[in-house]
Coordinates of C-alpha atoms in Angstrom, one line a residue:
M96 CA -36.6 42.4 -12.5
S97 CA -37.2 45.8 -11.9
Q98 CA -34.8 45.6 -8.4
Q99 CA -32.1 43.1 -9.9
L100 CA -32.0 43.9 -13.4
L101 CA -32.8 48.0 -14.0
N102 CA -31.4 50.7 -12.4
E103 CA -33.8 52.2 -10.3
A104 CA -32.5 55.8 -11.2
D105 CA -34.1 55.1 -14.2
L106 CA -37.6 54.1 -13.2
P107 CA -40.4 56.5 -12.7
E108 CA -41.2 56.7 -8.7
D109 CA -45.1 55.4 -9.0
F110 CA -43.4 52.6 -10.5
R111 CA -40.9 51.7 -8.2
Q112 CA -43.2 52.2 -5.5
S113 CA -46.2 50.1 -6.6
M114 CA -43.7 47.0 -7.5
S115 CA -42.1 47.5 -4.3
H116 CA -45.3 46.1 -3.2
Y117 CA -46.1 43.4 -5.7
Q118 CA -46.5 40.3 -4.4
S119 CA -45.7 36.8 -4.9
E120 CA -46.7 34.6 -3.1
S121 CA -48.5 32.1 -5.4
A122 CA -46.2 29.0 -4.1
S123 CA -46.2 25.6 -4.8
F124 CA -44.4 22.3 -4.1
R125 CA -43.6 20.5 -7.1
M126 CA -42.4 16.8 -7.8
N127 CA -40.8 14.2 -9.9
V128 CA -41.5 10.5 -9.3
A129 CA -40.1 7.6 -11.0
L130 CA -42.4 4.8 -11.4
S131 CA -42.6 1.1 -11.9
C132 CA -46.2 1.0 -13.5
L133 CA -49.0 3.5 -13.9
P134 CA -51.4 4.0 -11.3
R135 CA -55.1 3.0 -10.8
F136 CA -57.4 5.2 -10.0
T137 CA -60.3 3.8 -8.2
A138 CA -62.7 6.1 -10.4
H139 CA -61.4 4.5 -13.5
P140 CA -58.7 1.6 -12.7
E141 CA -58.4 0.7 -16.4
Y142 CA -55.5 2.1 -18.7
G143 CA -57.1 4.6 -20.5
P144 CA -56.3 8.1 -21.8
H145 CA -56.9 9.7 -19.1
H146 CA -53.3 9.0 -18.0
S147 CA -52.3 11.0 -20.8
S148 CA -54.1 13.9 -20.0
G149 CA -54.2 16.0 -16.5
I150 CA -55.1 14.7 -13.7
I151 CA -56.2 17.2 -10.8
L152 CA -57.1 15.0 -7.8
S153 CA -59.5 17.6 -5.7
P154 CA -62.7 16.4 -5.7
S155 CA -64.7 19.5 -3.9
L156 CA -64.8 22.8 -3.7
Q157 CA -64.5 22.5 0.3
W158 CA -61.2 20.4 -0.4
M159 CA -59.6 23.2 -2.0
D160 CA -60.6 25.7 0.2
Q161 CA -59.2 23.6 2.8
A162 CA -56.0 23.7 1.3
Y163 CA -55.9 27.3 0.6
R164 CA -57.0 27.7 4.6
D165 CA -54.2 25.2 6.0
A166 CA -51.9 26.7 4.3
I167 CA -52.3 30.3 5.7
D168 CA -53.0 29.4 9.0
Q169 CA -49.9 26.1 8.8
G170 CA -47.7 27.3 6.0
M171 CA -49.1 24.0 4.4
A172 CA -51.8 21.7 3.3
K173 CA -52.6 18.6 5.3
R174 CA -54.4 17.3 2.4
P175 CA -52.9 19.0 -0.6
I176 CA -54.5 19.9 -4.1
V177 CA -52.4 17.5 -6.5
E178 CA -52.0 17.8 -10.5
M179 CA -50.6 15.2 -11.8
L180 CA -48.9 14.7 -15.7
I181 CA -47.3 11.5 -16.8
P182 CA -45.6 12.5 -19.7
S183 CA -44.2 9.2 -20.4
T184 CA -47.6 7.9 -21.7
V185 CA -46.9 9.7 -25.1
D186 CA -43.3 9.7 -24.7
D187 CA -42.3 6.3 -24.3
T188 CA -38.3 7.4 -24.1
L189 CA -38.5 9.5 -21.0
A190 CA -38.7 6.0 -19.0
P191 CA -37.5 2.2 -19.2
E192 CA -40.1 0.0 -20.9
G193 CA -43.1 -0.9 -18.4
C194 CA -41.9 2.1 -16.0
H195 CA -43.2 5.7 -15.8
V196 CA -42.9 9.4 -14.4
A197 CA -45.2 11.7 -13.3
S198 CA -45.1 15.1 -12.6
L199 CA -46.8 16.8 -9.6
F200 CA -47.8 20.0 -9.2
C201 CA -49.1 20.8 -5.6
Q202 CA -50.9 22.9 -3.3
H203 CA -51.0 25.3 -1.2
F204 CA -47.6 25.9 -0.2
R205 CA -46.0 29.1 1.5
R206 CA -42.5 29.9 0.7
E207 CA -42.5 31.5 4.2
L208 CA -43.3 29.0 7.1
P209 CA -45.1 30.0 10.4
G210 CA -42.7 31.0 13.3
G211 CA -39.9 31.7 11.5
V212 CA -39.7 28.2 10.4
Q213 CA -37.7 27.5 7.6
W214 CA -38.0 24.8 4.6
D215 CA -35.7 22.2 5.7
E216 CA -35.2 18.3 4.6
A217 CA -37.8 17.7 7.6
Q218 CA -40.3 20.0 6.2
K219 CA -39.9 18.8 2.8
Q220 CA -40.9 15.4 3.9
T221 CA -43.7 16.2 5.8
A222 CA -45.5 17.7 2.3
V223 CA -43.8 14.4 0.6
A224 CA -45.4 12.7 3.1
S225 CA -49.1 14.5 2.6
I226 CA -48.7 14.3 -1.4
F227 CA -48.3 10.5 -1.5
Q228 CA -51.1 10.2 1.4
V229 CA -53.6 11.6 -0.7
I230 CA -52.8 9.8 -4.4
E231 CA -52.6 7.0 -2.4
A232 CA -56.3 7.6 -1.3
F233 CA -57.0 8.0 -4.7
A234 CA -55.1 5.5 -6.9
P235 CA -53.6 2.6 -4.0
G236 CA -50.7 0.8 -4.6
F237 CA -48.8 4.1 -5.8
K238 CA -46.7 4.1 -3.0
Q239 CA -45.3 0.9 -3.2
S240 CA -44.7 1.8 -7.3
I241 CA -42.5 4.3 -6.7
L242 CA -39.2 3.4 -7.4
G243 CA -37.9 7.4 -6.4
Y244 CA -38.5 11.1 -6.7
A245 CA -37.3 14.7 -6.6
A246 CA -39.1 17.4 -4.3
H247 CA -38.9 20.8 -4.2
S248 CA -40.2 23.1 -1.9
P249 CA -41.2 26.3 -2.6
L250 CA -37.9 27.9 -1.7
D251 CA -36.1 25.3 -4.0
L252 CA -38.2 26.9 -6.8
E253 CA -36.9 30.1 -5.8
R254 CA -33.3 29.2 -5.2
D255 CA -32.6 26.7 -8.2
F256 CA -35.0 28.3 -10.8
S257 CA -35.4 32.4 -9.7
L258 CA -38.8 31.9 -9.0
I259 CA -39.5 34.3 -6.2
G260 CA -41.6 33.1 -3.5
G261 CA -41.1 29.7 -5.2
D262 CA -44.2 31.5 -6.9
I263 CA -44.1 30.0 -10.7
F264 CA -46.8 32.3 -11.9
H265 CA -44.5 35.2 -11.5
G266 CA -46.8 37.0 -9.2
K267 CA -49.7 36.8 -7.0
M268 CA -52.9 35.7 -9.0
S269 CA -54.7 37.7 -7.0
L270 CA -57.9 40.3 -7.6
S271 CA -55.5 43.1 -7.0
Q272 CA -53.0 41.8 -9.8
L273 CA -55.0 40.7 -12.5
W274 CA -56.5 42.2 -15.4
A275 CA -55.0 45.8 -16.4
A276 CA -53.2 45.6 -13.4
R277 CA -51.2 42.9 -14.0
P278 CA -48.5 43.6 -13.2
L279 CA -49.4 47.0 -11.9
L280 CA -52.3 49.1 -12.5
G281 CA -51.3 51.4 -15.3
W282 CA -48.7 49.0 -16.3
G283 CA -51.1 46.6 -18.2
A284 CA -50.2 46.7 -21.8
Y285 CA -46.6 44.8 -22.0
R286 CA -45.0 48.2 -22.1
M287 CA -42.3 48.5 -19.2
P288 CA -41.0 52.0 -18.0
L289 CA -38.0 52.2 -20.4
A290 CA -38.2 52.0 -23.7
G291 CA -38.2 49.0 -26.1
L292 CA -38.8 46.7 -22.8
Y293 CA -41.7 44.7 -22.8
L294 CA -43.3 42.1 -20.7
C295 CA -43.9 39.0 -21.7
G296 CA -44.2 36.4 -19.0
S297 CA -46.6 34.9 -16.6
G298 CA -46.3 38.4 -14.6
A299 CA -48.4 40.2 -17.6
H300 CA -51.7 39.3 -18.2
P301 CA -53.3 36.8 -18.6
G302 CA -50.9 35.7 -16.0
G303 CA -49.6 31.6 -15.5
G304 CA -51.2 28.6 -16.7
V305 CA -48.7 27.9 -19.7
S306 CA -51.0 29.4 -22.3
G307 CA -48.5 31.4 -24.4
L308 CA -51.0 34.5 -24.6
P309 CA -48.6 36.3 -22.3
G310 CA -46.1 36.2 -24.9
R311 CA -48.5 36.6 -28.0
N312 CA -49.7 39.5 -26.6
A313 CA -46.8 41.1 -25.8
A314 CA -45.5 40.3 -29.5
R315 CA -48.4 42.4 -31.0
Q316 CA -47.8 45.0 -28.6
I317 CA -44.5 45.6 -29.9
L318 CA -45.1 44.5 -33.3
G319 CA -48.0 47.6 -33.2
D320 CA -45.5 50.1 -31.4
R321 CA -43.2 49.1 -34.3
Q322 CA -45.6 49.7 -37.1
A323 CA -47.0 52.9 -35.2
I324 CA -43.3 54.8 -35.6
P325 CA -43.2 54.7 -39.6
S326 CA -46.9 55.4 -39.9
F327 CA -46.4 58.9 -37.4
L328 CA -43.4 59.8 -39.5
S329 CA -45.1 59.4 -42.8
R330 CA -47.6 61.4 -41.6
A331 CA -45.1 64.2 -40.1
F332 CA -43.4 64.4 -43.7
N333 CA -46.7 64.4 -45.7
L334 CA -47.9 67.3 -43.4
R335 CA -44.1 69.1 -44.1
R336 CA -44.8 69.1 -47.8
Q337 CA -48.2 70.5 -47.3
S338 CA -47.4 73.1 -45.8

């Protein structure tokens, strides 16, 4: 935003310098999958409320840690963390009767692959295969139920949705970019350097996760600032009358 939508000459020097080091590296791999039936999970093979919940396929912290380390070393996890949502279980208009659609949010994958390798169709298919393999391990028969799918690499997310670095969180969720330091230290109160400009998305505290909190907090800040102006003018007017 600071580089493409704003005139840099209007921004403070410290803000420009800090923003030049801002990191957008929380990349992910997204998929939409059409299914002929609901997946049956080995942990709970019956159909039930869990199919309408967020299903995270990652059995341990060690699994998560290894997925992260794989992405650092190789650009993508060998055994990704897969979060599955099946929205057709709560809205049957999304798929024909008996069929379903699943949304897959998969980590960890990097926008920049090692060795200068680019995200092409071959790299995407490697990622897709690893994702389906993970799901198949927890829900045997999943692969056979696939009718079709759309896959979005970090590069696709950047190119198609303007998510820099393929980062759906609008900035790396690291300690250096959280709390009062989101997006930057000294600029964590939703106000941006230009008067009337506020940050209200995932790049503001508390970050990504579809909580709605960045927007709510920004709105409260805006309302507070608007109320402060008449209050200040009223106090100034009263002081003038008293003098």
